[in-house]
Amino acid sequence: MAGPWKNPETIVLHAGHRRDSATNAVAVPIYQTTSYQFDDTEHASRLFALQELGNIYTRIMNPTTAVLEARVAALEGGVAALAVSSGQAAEFVAIQNITHVGDNIVSSTDLYGGTWNLFANTFKTMGIDVRFVDPADPEAFVRASDARTRAWFAETLPNPKLQVFPIAEVAALGRALGIPLIVDNTAAPILARPLDLGAAVVVHSTTKYIGGHGTSIGGIIVDGGTFDWAAYPDRFPSLTQPDPSYHGAVWTEAVKPLGPIAYILKARVTLLRDVGTALSPFNAFQFIQGLETLPLRIRAHSTNTQAVVDYLAKHPKVTRVIHPSQQSGEYRRRADAVLKGGYGGLAGFELAGGADAGRRFINALELFYHVANIGDARSLAIHPASTTHSQLSPEDQLRTGVTGGYVRLSVGIEHIDDILADLDQALTKA
Ligand code: PLP
């Protein structure tokens, strides 16, 4: 039961759990169990046959994880969610669920590096072709698609460029062709609701803002429930034709009485069952704790980041600041159409002194952590040219938006005076 609440501040505290059915506990209990006792053989067979939904084994479902799933589904405006062991696993499962050998997906080039590797290398070894297109031109997705295209993929607010993806425009083009848009909303929870803009599926690395504490790795897939898979049987045979791995179930038919959840239920009962990328109940509990303060934190991240951007924009050693507030024209229009209530916690800037200045700046930081993560409550910084992007040629670095002097900040929720003081002292040494 997600509950009747529509506002994120309420959803994160109440959706999917008011009190524990066994103990009346108000906090969500950690059900650290692998298995669940069946009432009798009849009950067990009904569960396995999906005639009744219930707990079977924690690789596939768990009551603690179910609360996280209900809350994130409600927050994104979806019908159901599936939590998994990492953001990477969320992307893998979200795509694998509807693709076979010989199929393809079309993806924006503006991607987190780990996602890029998954798409360009690992999917290739599995016979799934990923075609990369420039998100500046929504029609590029159409041109790159054919009868074997199973999905389009993009991030809401990709770094380092921080150019917001045209979700509504691309989703509408995809829906006309029967191609669902999957959006990674990791960098903009609360601020963006891709499902409202026409996306079919949303994924998150919960490792980032949803957790916020930097203690746990996890991911989640949210099914919007609005994509009509059955209307395109040739594109989605895995959902519309008998599945030999589940007694010949036709997912779009079998799941009808349970609601428009064919996509997400199939992912759970076939992929989680077979691949086993389950989230541990303890980590689900950690994300539930994080989620409770997400609306407050994301506002604080946005406000602090805007103050950092305004400070950097006036600094003589800074040649460029990368942030939606610094953009104009079409990019700014997209940012304002997609992000509501703030531009999030990420910002980039370029130092006049190039790569050496970037290294000196990072080494001088005292409050900011030098880590590869984003979305922590603490402030984080990285110099991509000497770390995350160091394996790329200088030309490829430039293509992804990384210059030698580029520094990425994930601005935390510490007091803004302390954040600015640390940037200020580090810039004197850059
Ligand atoms: N998507 C985005 C936008 C990310 O930034 C990351 C990680 O940095 C991931 C996905 C992968 O998430 P995880 O590290 O939880 O596997």
mmCIF file of N, CA, C and O in Angstrom, residues 72-117:
data_model
loop_
_atom_site.group_PDB
_atom_site.id
_atom_site.type_symbol
_atom_site.label_atom_id
_atom_site.label_comp_id
_atom_site.label_asym_id
_atom_site.label_seq_id
_atom_site.Cartn_x
_atom_site.Cartn_y
_atom_site.Cartn_z
ATOM 1 N N VAL A 72 10.039 4.618 -3.084
ATOM 2 C CA VAL A 72 10.662 5.226 -4.270
ATOM 3 C C VAL A 72 9.666 5.211 -5.439
ATOM 4 O O VAL A 72 9.591 6.171 -6.214
ATOM 5 N N ALA A 73 8.874 4.145 -5.547
ATOM 6 C CA ALA A 73 7.850 4.110 -6.615
ATOM 7 C C ALA A 73 6.895 5.287 -6.445
ATOM 8 O O ALA A 73 6.580 5.995 -7.411
ATOM 9 N N ALA A 74 6.458 5.541 -5.214
ATOM 10 C CA ALA A 74 5.512 6.647 -4.965
ATOM 11 C C ALA A 74 6.179 7.998 -5.251
ATOM 12 O O ALA A 74 5.570 8.888 -5.847
ATOM 13 N N LEU A 75 7.431 8.111 -4.849
ATOM 14 C CA LEU A 75 8.162 9.368 -5.056
ATOM 15 C C LEU A 75 8.303 9.706 -6.538
ATOM 16 O O LEU A 75 8.229 10.865 -6.936
ATOM 17 N N GLU A 76 8.517 8.668 -7.353
ATOM 18 C CA GLU A 76 8.706 8.885 -8.791
ATOM 19 C C GLU A 76 7.384 8.881 -9.554
ATOM 20 O O GLU A 76 7.376 9.081 -10.764
ATOM 21 N N GLY A 77 6.280 8.585 -8.857
ATOM 22 C CA GLY A 77 4.987 8.521 -9.547
ATOM 23 C C GLY A 77 4.835 7.262 -10.385
ATOM 24 O O GLY A 77 4.090 7.254 -11.375
ATOM 25 N N GLY A 78 5.507 6.180 -9.987
ATOM 26 C CA GLY A 78 5.404 4.912 -10.712
ATOM 27 C C GLY A 78 4.424 3.963 -10.044
ATOM 28 O O GLY A 78 3.844 4.278 -8.999
ATOM 29 N N VAL A 79 4.250 2.768 -10.658
ATOM 30 C CA VAL A 79 3.293 1.811 -10.086
ATOM 31 C C VAL A 79 3.972 0.770 -9.208
ATOM 32 O O VAL A 79 3.332 0.178 -8.333
ATOM 33 N N ALA A 80 5.260 0.513 -9.449
ATOM 34 C CA ALA A 80 5.971 -0.494 -8.652
ATOM 35 C C ALA A 80 7.463 -0.329 -8.901
ATOM 36 O O ALA A 80 7.874 0.280 -9.895
ATOM 37 N N ALA A 81 8.266 -0.853 -7.977
ATOM 38 C CA ALA A 81 9.719 -0.726 -8.125
ATOM 39 C C ALA A 81 10.396 -2.032 -7.748
ATOM 40 O O ALA A 81 9.801 -2.896 -7.087
ATOM 41 N N LEU A 82 11.639 -2.156 -8.185
ATOM 42 C CA LEU A 82 12.446 -3.331 -7.861
ATOM 43 C C LEU A 82 13.815 -2.834 -7.408
ATOM 44 O O LEU A 82 14.541 -2.197 -8.179
ATOM 45 N N ALA A 83 14.142 -3.099 -6.148
ATOM 46 C CA ALA A 83 15.446 -2.678 -5.633
ATOM 47 C C ALA A 83 16.476 -3.767 -5.937
ATOM 48 O O ALA A 83 16.166 -4.958 -5.877
ATOM 49 N N VAL A 84 17.687 -3.357 -6.262
ATOM 50 C CA VAL A 84 18.763 -4.296 -6.604
ATOM 51 C C VAL A 84 20.068 -3.850 -5.923
ATOM 52 O O VAL A 84 20.090 -2.875 -5.186
ATOM 53 N N SER A 85 21.143 -4.603 -6.193
ATOM 54 C CA SER A 85 22.341 -4.466 -5.375
ATOM 55 C C SER A 85 23.199 -3.243 -5.679
ATOM 56 O O SER A 85 24.108 -2.935 -4.909
ATOM 57 N N SER A 86 22.980 -2.551 -6.782
ATOM 58 C CA SER A 86 23.753 -1.338 -7.107
ATOM 59 C C SER A 86 23.055 -0.598 -8.235
ATOM 60 O O SER A 86 22.158 -1.153 -8.897
ATOM 61 N N GLY A 87 23.511 0.628 -8.484
ATOM 62 C CA GLY A 87 22.981 1.377 -9.619
ATOM 63 C C GLY A 87 23.317 0.683 -10.926
ATOM 64 O O GLY A 87 22.502 0.656 -11.856
ATOM 65 N N GLN A 88 24.511 0.125 -11.002
ATOM 66 C CA GLN A 88 24.909 -0.602 -12.221
ATOM 67 C C GLN A 88 23.963 -1.776 -12.459
ATOM 68 O O GLN A 88 23.550 -2.034 -13.594
ATOM 69 N N ALA A 89 23.632 -2.495 -11.372
ATOM 70 C CA ALA A 89 22.721 -3.643 -11.505
ATOM 71 C C ALA A 89 21.345 -3.161 -11.962
ATOM 72 O O ALA A 89 20.682 -3.837 -12.765
ATOM 73 N N ALA A 90 20.926 -1.990 -11.493
ATOM 74 C CA ALA A 90 19.612 -1.463 -11.897
ATOM 75 C C ALA A 90 19.582 -1.243 -13.409
ATOM 76 O O ALA A 90 18.626 -1.603 -14.096
ATOM 77 N N GLU A 91 20.670 -0.674 -13.939
ATOM 78 C CA GLU A 91 20.711 -0.417 -15.373
ATOM 79 C C GLU A 91 20.764 -1.732 -16.157
ATOM 80 O O GLU A 91 20.078 -1.913 -17.159
ATOM 81 N N PHE A 92 21.585 -2.644 -15.654
ATOM 82 C CA PHE A 92 21.726 -3.946 -16.320
ATOM 83 C C PHE A 92 20.371 -4.659 -16.397
ATOM 84 O O PHE A 92 19.934 -5.085 -17.463
ATOM 85 N N VAL A 93 19.694 -4.742 -15.255
ATOM 86 C CA VAL A 93 18.426 -5.478 -15.199
ATOM 87 C C VAL A 93 17.352 -4.745 -16.015
ATOM 88 O O VAL A 93 16.582 -5.365 -16.750
ATOM 89 N N ALA A 94 17.320 -3.409 -15.913
ATOM 90 C CA ALA A 94 16.288 -2.636 -16.618
ATOM 91 C C ALA A 94 16.352 -2.895 -18.120
ATOM 92 O O ALA A 94 15.322 -2.969 -18.798
ATOM 93 N N ILE A 95 17.556 -3.062 -18.654
ATOM 94 C CA ILE A 95 17.710 -3.246 -20.099
ATOM 95 C C ILE A 95 17.637 -4.727 -20.486
ATOM 96 O O ILE A 95 16.947 -5.111 -21.423
ATOM 97 N N GLN A 96 18.329 -5.558 -19.713
ATOM 98 C CA GLN A 96 18.329 -7.002 -19.996
ATOM 99 C C GLN A 96 16.898 -7.560 -19.996
ATOM 100 O O GLN A 96 16.586 -8.502 -20.715
ATOM 101 N N ASN A 97 16.022 -6.958 -19.218
ATOM 102 C CA ASN A 97 14.643 -7.417 -19.073
ATOM 103 C C ASN A 97 13.880 -7.434 -20.397
ATOM 104 O O ASN A 97 12.926 -8.183 -20.561
ATOM 105 N N ILE A 98 14.301 -6.586 -21.348
ATOM 106 C CA ILE A 98 13.549 -6.503 -22.610
ATOM 107 C C ILE A 98 14.447 -6.674 -23.842
ATOM 108 O O ILE A 98 14.029 -6.377 -24.959
ATOM 109 N N THR A 99 15.714 -7.107 -23.640
ATOM 110 C CA THR A 99 16.590 -7.275 -24.807
ATOM 111 C C THR A 99 17.138 -8.697 -24.901
ATOM 112 O O THR A 99 17.379 -9.351 -23.886
ATOM 113 N N HIS A 100 17.334 -9.125 -26.131
ATOM 114 C CA HIS A 100 17.929 -10.430 -26.419
ATOM 115 C C HIS A 100 19.134 -10.215 -27.328
ATOM 116 O O HIS A 100 19.320 -9.116 -27.873
ATOM 117 N N VAL A 101 19.886 -11.285 -27.580
ATOM 118 C CA VAL A 101 20.981 -11.237 -28.548
ATOM 119 C C VAL A 101 20.451 -10.707 -29.882
ATOM 120 O O VAL A 101 19.381 -11.140 -30.326
ATOM 121 N N GLY A 102 21.170 -9.738 -30.465
ATOM 122 C CA GLY A 102 20.757 -9.200 -31.769
ATOM 123 C C GLY A 102 19.905 -7.953 -31.656
ATOM 124 O O GLY A 102 19.681 -7.264 -32.643
ATOM 125 N N ASP A 103 19.435 -7.643 -30.444
ATOM 126 C CA ASP A 103 18.652 -6.421 -30.252
ATOM 127 C C ASP A 103 19.599 -5.248 -30.023
ATOM 128 O O ASP A 103 20.812 -5.435 -29.845
ATOM 129 N N ASN A 104 19.029 -4.051 -29.999
ATOM 130 C CA ASN A 104 19.849 -2.868 -29.698
ATOM 131 C C ASN A 104 19.078 -1.894 -28.826
ATOM 132 O O ASN A 104 17.851 -1.976 -28.714
ATOM 133 N N ILE A 105 19.829 -0.998 -28.200
ATOM 134 C CA ILE A 105 19.219 0.160 -27.545
ATOM 135 C C ILE A 105 19.946 1.402 -28.054
ATOM 136 O O ILE A 105 21.072 1.293 -28.574
ATOM 137 N N VAL A 106 19.303 2.545 -27.915
ATOM 138 C CA VAL A 106 19.950 3.807 -28.288
ATOM 139 C C VAL A 106 20.124 4.610 -27.008
ATOM 140 O O VAL A 106 19.172 4.751 -26.226
ATOM 141 N N SER A 107 21.357 5.080 -26.791
ATOM 142 C CA SER A 107 21.643 5.794 -25.548
ATOM 143 C C SER A 107 22.240 7.167 -25.824
ATOM 144 O O SER A 107 23.001 7.348 -26.783
ATOM 145 N N SER A 108 21.949 8.095 -24.945
ATOM 146 C CA SER A 108 22.627 9.391 -24.965
ATOM 147 C C SER A 108 24.123 9.162 -24.711
ATOM 148 O O SER A 108 24.501 8.259 -23.973
ATOM 149 N N THR A 109 24.964 10.008 -25.316
ATOM 150 C CA THR A 109 26.411 9.903 -25.061
ATOM 151 C C THR A 109 26.762 10.445 -23.672
ATOM 152 O O THR A 109 27.823 10.117 -23.145
ATOM 153 N N ASP A 110 25.892 11.285 -23.100
ATOM 154 C CA ASP A 110 26.207 11.907 -21.805
ATOM 155 C C ASP A 110 25.856 10.944 -20.681
ATOM 156 O O ASP A 110 24.716 10.912 -20.201
ATOM 157 N N LEU A 111 26.856 10.162 -20.267
ATOM 158 C CA LEU A 111 26.612 9.076 -19.325
ATOM 159 C C LEU A 111 27.698 9.007 -18.267
ATOM 160 O O LEU A 111 28.857 9.353 -18.534
ATOM 161 N N TYR A 112 27.337 8.481 -17.110
ATOM 162 C CA TYR A 112 28.321 8.085 -16.098
ATOM 163 C C TYR A 112 29.258 7.031 -16.736
ATOM 164 O O TYR A 112 28.803 6.153 -17.489
ATOM 165 N N GLY A 113 30.565 7.118 -16.429
ATOM 166 C CA GLY A 113 31.552 6.241 -17.060
ATOM 167 C C GLY A 113 31.277 4.758 -16.884
ATOM 168 O O GLY A 113 31.512 3.954 -17.788
ATOM 169 N N GLY A 114 30.765 4.375 -15.712
ATOM 170 C CA GLY A 114 30.465 2.957 -15.466
ATOM 171 C C GLY A 114 29.357 2.471 -16.388
ATOM 172 O O GLY A 114 29.389 1.333 -16.891
ATOM 173 N N THR A 115 28.382 3.332 -16.626
ATOM 174 C CA THR A 115 27.278 2.982 -17.525
ATOM 175 C C THR A 115 27.806 2.867 -18.957
ATOM 176 O O THR A 115 27.436 1.963 -19.712
ATOM 177 N N TRP A 116 28.692 3.798 -19.299
ATOM 178 C CA TRP A 116 29.289 3.765 -20.639
ATOM 179 C C TRP A 116 29.982 2.415 -20.871
ATOM 180 O O TRP A 116 29.810 1.760 -21.894
ATOM 181 N N ASN A 117 30.764 1.972 -19.904
ATOM 182 C CA ASN A 117 31.462 0.689 -20.029
ATOM 183 C C ASN A 117 30.507 -0.476 -20.170
ATOM 184 O O ASN A 117 30.700 -1.367 -21.001
#
